[in-house]
mmCIF file of C-alpha atoms in Angstrom:
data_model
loop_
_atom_site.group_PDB
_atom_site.id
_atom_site.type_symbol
_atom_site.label_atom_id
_atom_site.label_comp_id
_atom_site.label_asym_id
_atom_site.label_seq_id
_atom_site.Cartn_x
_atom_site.Cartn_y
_atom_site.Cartn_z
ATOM 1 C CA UNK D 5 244.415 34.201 128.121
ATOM 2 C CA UNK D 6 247.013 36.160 129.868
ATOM 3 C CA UNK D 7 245.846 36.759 133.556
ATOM 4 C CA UNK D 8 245.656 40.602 134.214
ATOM 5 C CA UNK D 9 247.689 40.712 136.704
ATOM 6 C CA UNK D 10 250.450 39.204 135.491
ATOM 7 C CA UNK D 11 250.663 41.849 133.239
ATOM 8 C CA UNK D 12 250.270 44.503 136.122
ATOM 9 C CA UNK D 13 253.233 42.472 137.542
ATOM 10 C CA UNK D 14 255.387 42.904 133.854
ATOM 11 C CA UNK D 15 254.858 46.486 133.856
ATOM 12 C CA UNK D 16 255.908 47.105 137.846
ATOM 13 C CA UNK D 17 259.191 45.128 137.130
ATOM 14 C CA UNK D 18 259.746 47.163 134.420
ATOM 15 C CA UNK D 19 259.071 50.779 136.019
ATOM 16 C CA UNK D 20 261.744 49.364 138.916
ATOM 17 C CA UNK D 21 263.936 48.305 135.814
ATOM 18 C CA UNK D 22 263.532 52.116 134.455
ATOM 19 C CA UNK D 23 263.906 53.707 138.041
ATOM 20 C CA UNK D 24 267.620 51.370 138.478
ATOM 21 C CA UNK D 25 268.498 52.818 135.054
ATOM 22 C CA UNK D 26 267.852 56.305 136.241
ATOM 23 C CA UNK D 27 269.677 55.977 139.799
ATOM 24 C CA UNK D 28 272.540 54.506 138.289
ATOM 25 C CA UNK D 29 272.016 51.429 140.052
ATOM 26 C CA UNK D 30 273.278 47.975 138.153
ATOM 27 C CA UNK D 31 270.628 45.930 136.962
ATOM 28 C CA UNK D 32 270.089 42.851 134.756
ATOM 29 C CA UNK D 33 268.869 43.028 131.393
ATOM 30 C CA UNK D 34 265.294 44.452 130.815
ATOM 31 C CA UNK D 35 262.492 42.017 132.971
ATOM 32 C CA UNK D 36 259.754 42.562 129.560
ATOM 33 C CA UNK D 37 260.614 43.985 125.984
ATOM 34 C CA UNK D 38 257.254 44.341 125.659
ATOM 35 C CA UNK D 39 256.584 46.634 128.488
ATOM 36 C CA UNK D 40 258.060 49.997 128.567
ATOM 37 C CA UNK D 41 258.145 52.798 131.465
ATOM 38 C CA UNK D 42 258.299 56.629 131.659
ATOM 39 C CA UNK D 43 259.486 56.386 135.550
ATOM 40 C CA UNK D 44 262.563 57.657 136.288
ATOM 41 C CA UNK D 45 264.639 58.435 140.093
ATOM 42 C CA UNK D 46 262.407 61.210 142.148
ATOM 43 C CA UNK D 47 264.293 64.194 143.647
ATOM 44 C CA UNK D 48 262.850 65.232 146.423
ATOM 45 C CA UNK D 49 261.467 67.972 147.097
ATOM 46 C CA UNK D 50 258.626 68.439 144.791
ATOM 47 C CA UNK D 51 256.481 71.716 144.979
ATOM 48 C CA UNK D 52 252.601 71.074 145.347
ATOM 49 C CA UNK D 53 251.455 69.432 142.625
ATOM 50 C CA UNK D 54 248.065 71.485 142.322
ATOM 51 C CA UNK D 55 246.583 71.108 139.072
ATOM 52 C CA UNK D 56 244.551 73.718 137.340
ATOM 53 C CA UNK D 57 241.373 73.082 135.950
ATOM 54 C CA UNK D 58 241.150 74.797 132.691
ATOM 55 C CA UNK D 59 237.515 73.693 131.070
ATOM 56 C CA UNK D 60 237.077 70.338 131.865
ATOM 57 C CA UNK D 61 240.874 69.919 131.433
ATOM 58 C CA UNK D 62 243.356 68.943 134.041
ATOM 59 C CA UNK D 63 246.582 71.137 133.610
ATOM 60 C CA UNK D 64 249.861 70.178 135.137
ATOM 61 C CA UNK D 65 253.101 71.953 135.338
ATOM 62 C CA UNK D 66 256.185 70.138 135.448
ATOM 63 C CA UNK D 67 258.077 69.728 138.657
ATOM 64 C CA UNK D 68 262.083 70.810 138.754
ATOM 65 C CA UNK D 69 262.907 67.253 138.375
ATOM 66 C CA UNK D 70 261.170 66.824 135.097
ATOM 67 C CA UNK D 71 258.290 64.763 136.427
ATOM 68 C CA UNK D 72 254.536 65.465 136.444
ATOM 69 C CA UNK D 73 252.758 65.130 139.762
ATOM 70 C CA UNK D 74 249.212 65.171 140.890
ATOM 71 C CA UNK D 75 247.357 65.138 144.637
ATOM 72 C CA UNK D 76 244.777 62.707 144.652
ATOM 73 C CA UNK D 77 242.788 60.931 147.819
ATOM 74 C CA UNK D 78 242.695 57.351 148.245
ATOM 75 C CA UNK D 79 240.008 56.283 150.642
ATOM 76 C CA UNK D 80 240.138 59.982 151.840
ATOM 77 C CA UNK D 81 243.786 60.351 152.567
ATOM 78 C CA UNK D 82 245.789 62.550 150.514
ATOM 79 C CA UNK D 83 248.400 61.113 148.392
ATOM 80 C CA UNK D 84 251.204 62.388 145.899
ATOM 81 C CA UNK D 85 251.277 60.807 142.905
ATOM 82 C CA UNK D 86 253.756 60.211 140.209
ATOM 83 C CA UNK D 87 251.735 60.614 136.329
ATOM 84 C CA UNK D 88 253.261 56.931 134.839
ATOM 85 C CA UNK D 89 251.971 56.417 131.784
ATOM 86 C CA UNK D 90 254.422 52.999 131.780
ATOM 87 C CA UNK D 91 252.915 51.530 134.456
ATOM 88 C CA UNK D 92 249.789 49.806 134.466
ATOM 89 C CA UNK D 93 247.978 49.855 137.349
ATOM 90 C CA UNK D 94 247.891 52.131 140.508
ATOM 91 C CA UNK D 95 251.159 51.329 142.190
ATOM 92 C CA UNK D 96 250.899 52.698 146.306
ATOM 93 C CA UNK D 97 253.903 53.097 148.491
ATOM 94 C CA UNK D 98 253.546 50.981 151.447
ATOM 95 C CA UNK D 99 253.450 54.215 153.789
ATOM 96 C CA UNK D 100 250.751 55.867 151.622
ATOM 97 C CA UNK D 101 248.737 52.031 151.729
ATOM 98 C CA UNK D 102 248.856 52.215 155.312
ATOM 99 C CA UNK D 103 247.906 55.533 155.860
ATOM 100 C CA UNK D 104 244.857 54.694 153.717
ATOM 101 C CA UNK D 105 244.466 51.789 155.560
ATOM 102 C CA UNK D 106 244.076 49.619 152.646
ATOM 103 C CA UNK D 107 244.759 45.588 153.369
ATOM 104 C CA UNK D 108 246.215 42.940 151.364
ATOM 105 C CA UNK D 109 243.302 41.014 149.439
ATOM 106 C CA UNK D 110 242.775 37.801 150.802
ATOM 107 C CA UNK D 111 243.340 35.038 148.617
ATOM 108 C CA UNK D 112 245.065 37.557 145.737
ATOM 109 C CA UNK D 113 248.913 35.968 144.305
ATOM 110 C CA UNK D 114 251.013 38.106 145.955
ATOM 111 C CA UNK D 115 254.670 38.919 143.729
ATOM 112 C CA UNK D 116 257.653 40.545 143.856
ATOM 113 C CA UNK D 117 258.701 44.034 142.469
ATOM 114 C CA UNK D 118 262.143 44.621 141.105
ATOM 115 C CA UNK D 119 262.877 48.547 142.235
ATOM 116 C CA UNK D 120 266.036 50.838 142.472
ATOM 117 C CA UNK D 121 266.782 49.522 145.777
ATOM 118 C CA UNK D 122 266.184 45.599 145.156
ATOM 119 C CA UNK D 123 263.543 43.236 145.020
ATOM 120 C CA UNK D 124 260.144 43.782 146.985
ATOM 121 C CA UNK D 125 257.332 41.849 148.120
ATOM 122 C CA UNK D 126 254.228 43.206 146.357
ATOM 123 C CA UNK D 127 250.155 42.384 147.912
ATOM 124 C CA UNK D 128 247.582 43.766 145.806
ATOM 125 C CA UNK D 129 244.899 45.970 147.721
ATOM 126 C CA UNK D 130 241.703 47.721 147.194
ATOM 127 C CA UNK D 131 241.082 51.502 147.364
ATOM 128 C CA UNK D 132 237.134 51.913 148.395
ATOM 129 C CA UNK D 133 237.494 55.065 147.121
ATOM 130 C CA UNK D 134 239.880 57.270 144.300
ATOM 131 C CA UNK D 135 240.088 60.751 143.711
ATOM 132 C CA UNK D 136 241.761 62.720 141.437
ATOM 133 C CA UNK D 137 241.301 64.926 138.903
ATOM 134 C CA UNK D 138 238.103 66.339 140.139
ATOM 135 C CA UNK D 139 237.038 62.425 139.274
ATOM 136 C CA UNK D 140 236.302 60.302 142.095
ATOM 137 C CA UNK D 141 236.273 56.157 141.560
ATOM 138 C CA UNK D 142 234.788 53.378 143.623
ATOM 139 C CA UNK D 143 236.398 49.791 144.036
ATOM 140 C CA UNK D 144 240.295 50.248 142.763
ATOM 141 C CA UNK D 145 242.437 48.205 142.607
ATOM 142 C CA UNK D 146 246.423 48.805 143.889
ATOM 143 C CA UNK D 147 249.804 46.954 143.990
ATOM 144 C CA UNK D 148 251.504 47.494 147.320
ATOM 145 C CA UNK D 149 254.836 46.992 147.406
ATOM 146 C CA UNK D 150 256.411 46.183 150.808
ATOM 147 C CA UNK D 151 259.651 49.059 149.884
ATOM 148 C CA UNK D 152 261.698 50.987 147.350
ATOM 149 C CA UNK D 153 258.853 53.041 146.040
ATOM 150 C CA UNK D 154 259.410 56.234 146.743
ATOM 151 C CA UNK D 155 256.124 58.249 145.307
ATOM 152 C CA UNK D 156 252.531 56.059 144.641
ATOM 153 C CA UNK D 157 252.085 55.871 140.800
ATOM 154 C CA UNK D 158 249.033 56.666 138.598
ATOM 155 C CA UNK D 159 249.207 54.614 136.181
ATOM 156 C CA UNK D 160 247.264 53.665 133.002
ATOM 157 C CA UNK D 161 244.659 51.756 134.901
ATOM 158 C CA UNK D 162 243.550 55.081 136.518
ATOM 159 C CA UNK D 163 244.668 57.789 133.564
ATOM 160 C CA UNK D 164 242.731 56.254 131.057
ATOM 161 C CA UNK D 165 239.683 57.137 132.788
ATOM 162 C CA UNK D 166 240.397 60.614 132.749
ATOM 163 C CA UNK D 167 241.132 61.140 128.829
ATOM 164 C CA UNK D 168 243.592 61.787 126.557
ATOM 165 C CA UNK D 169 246.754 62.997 128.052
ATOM 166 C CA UNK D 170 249.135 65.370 126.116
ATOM 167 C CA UNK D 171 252.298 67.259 126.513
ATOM 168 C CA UNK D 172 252.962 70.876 125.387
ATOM 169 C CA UNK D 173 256.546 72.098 126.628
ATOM 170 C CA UNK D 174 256.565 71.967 130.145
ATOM 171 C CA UNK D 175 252.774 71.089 130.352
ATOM 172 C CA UNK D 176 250.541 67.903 130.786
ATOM 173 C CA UNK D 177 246.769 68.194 129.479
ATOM 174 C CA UNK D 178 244.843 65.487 131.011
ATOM 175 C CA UNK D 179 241.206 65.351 129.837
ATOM 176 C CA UNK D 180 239.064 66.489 126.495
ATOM 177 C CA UNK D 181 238.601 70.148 125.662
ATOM 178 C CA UNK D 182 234.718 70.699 127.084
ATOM 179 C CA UNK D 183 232.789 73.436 126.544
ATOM 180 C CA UNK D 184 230.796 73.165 130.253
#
């Protein structure tokens, strides 16, 4: 059986892959062609990414740059994040890590991350606590990279628990249709 975080590992090397492609950086050949990403270069700035809440339903406008965003809290610090449906776990910028003060896990196989601006060192980590959405999660964990990310990632390890997710124009739907 394929250990989990290998995969995690396959999909972060691939989102770096995507963000190289989108910079216009040189890269080699795809890292997995069985892992795809949605992540693309960030322009900065990006507007406040405050969802609306529309019936159970979180509701997200697109930012100029053609991304989604969301505000979330990890271990009560508030964090940006990037909606990547390609990656697979909760991917932290090292800045956003430290100012959450999560730690590298003892004992955890630390890798390397291929980004747009080379290879990083990657830890994995533990958020206590996760927040977003209106949905707050105990005990998750994160991939660190030491650089190169420029926005923390929520990826499918994290979005999954919050529902289906569709698009409508220059909307994201996050979350079942509830009659509270």
């Amino acid at each position: 059986m394929v250990d989990e975080r290998l995969l995690w590992l396959a999909a972060m090397m691939a989102a770096g892959t995507a963000l190289m492609v989108a910079s216009g950086q040189p890269q080699a050949q795809a890292a997995s062609p069985t892992v795809a990403s949605a992540s693309v270069a960030i322009a900065d700035p990006v507007p406040d990414p405050t969802p609306l809440r529309e019936r159970g339903r979180i509701v997200l406008e697109r930012a100029p740059d053609g991304l989604f965003y969301i505000d979330g809290r990890v271990n009560d610090t508030r964090v940006r994040f990037l909606i990547d449906t390609g990656a697979t776990a909760l991917i932290l910028t090292a800045e956003d890590a430290a100012r959450a003060s999560l730690k590298a896990e003892e004992g955890e196989a630390a890798g390397a991350l291929q980004t747009a601006s080379g290879s990083s060192a990657m830890s994995w980590a533990q958020a206590e606590t996760l927040e977003v959405g209106g949905r707050a999660f105990d005990g998750v964990p994160a991939a660190v990279p030491a650089g190169g990310l420029k926005v923390s990632l929520l990826g499918q390890s994290v979005l999954s628990k919050l529902g289906p997710i569709t698009l409508d124009g220059n909307r994201m739907v996050i979350g079942e249709d509830r009659l509270d």
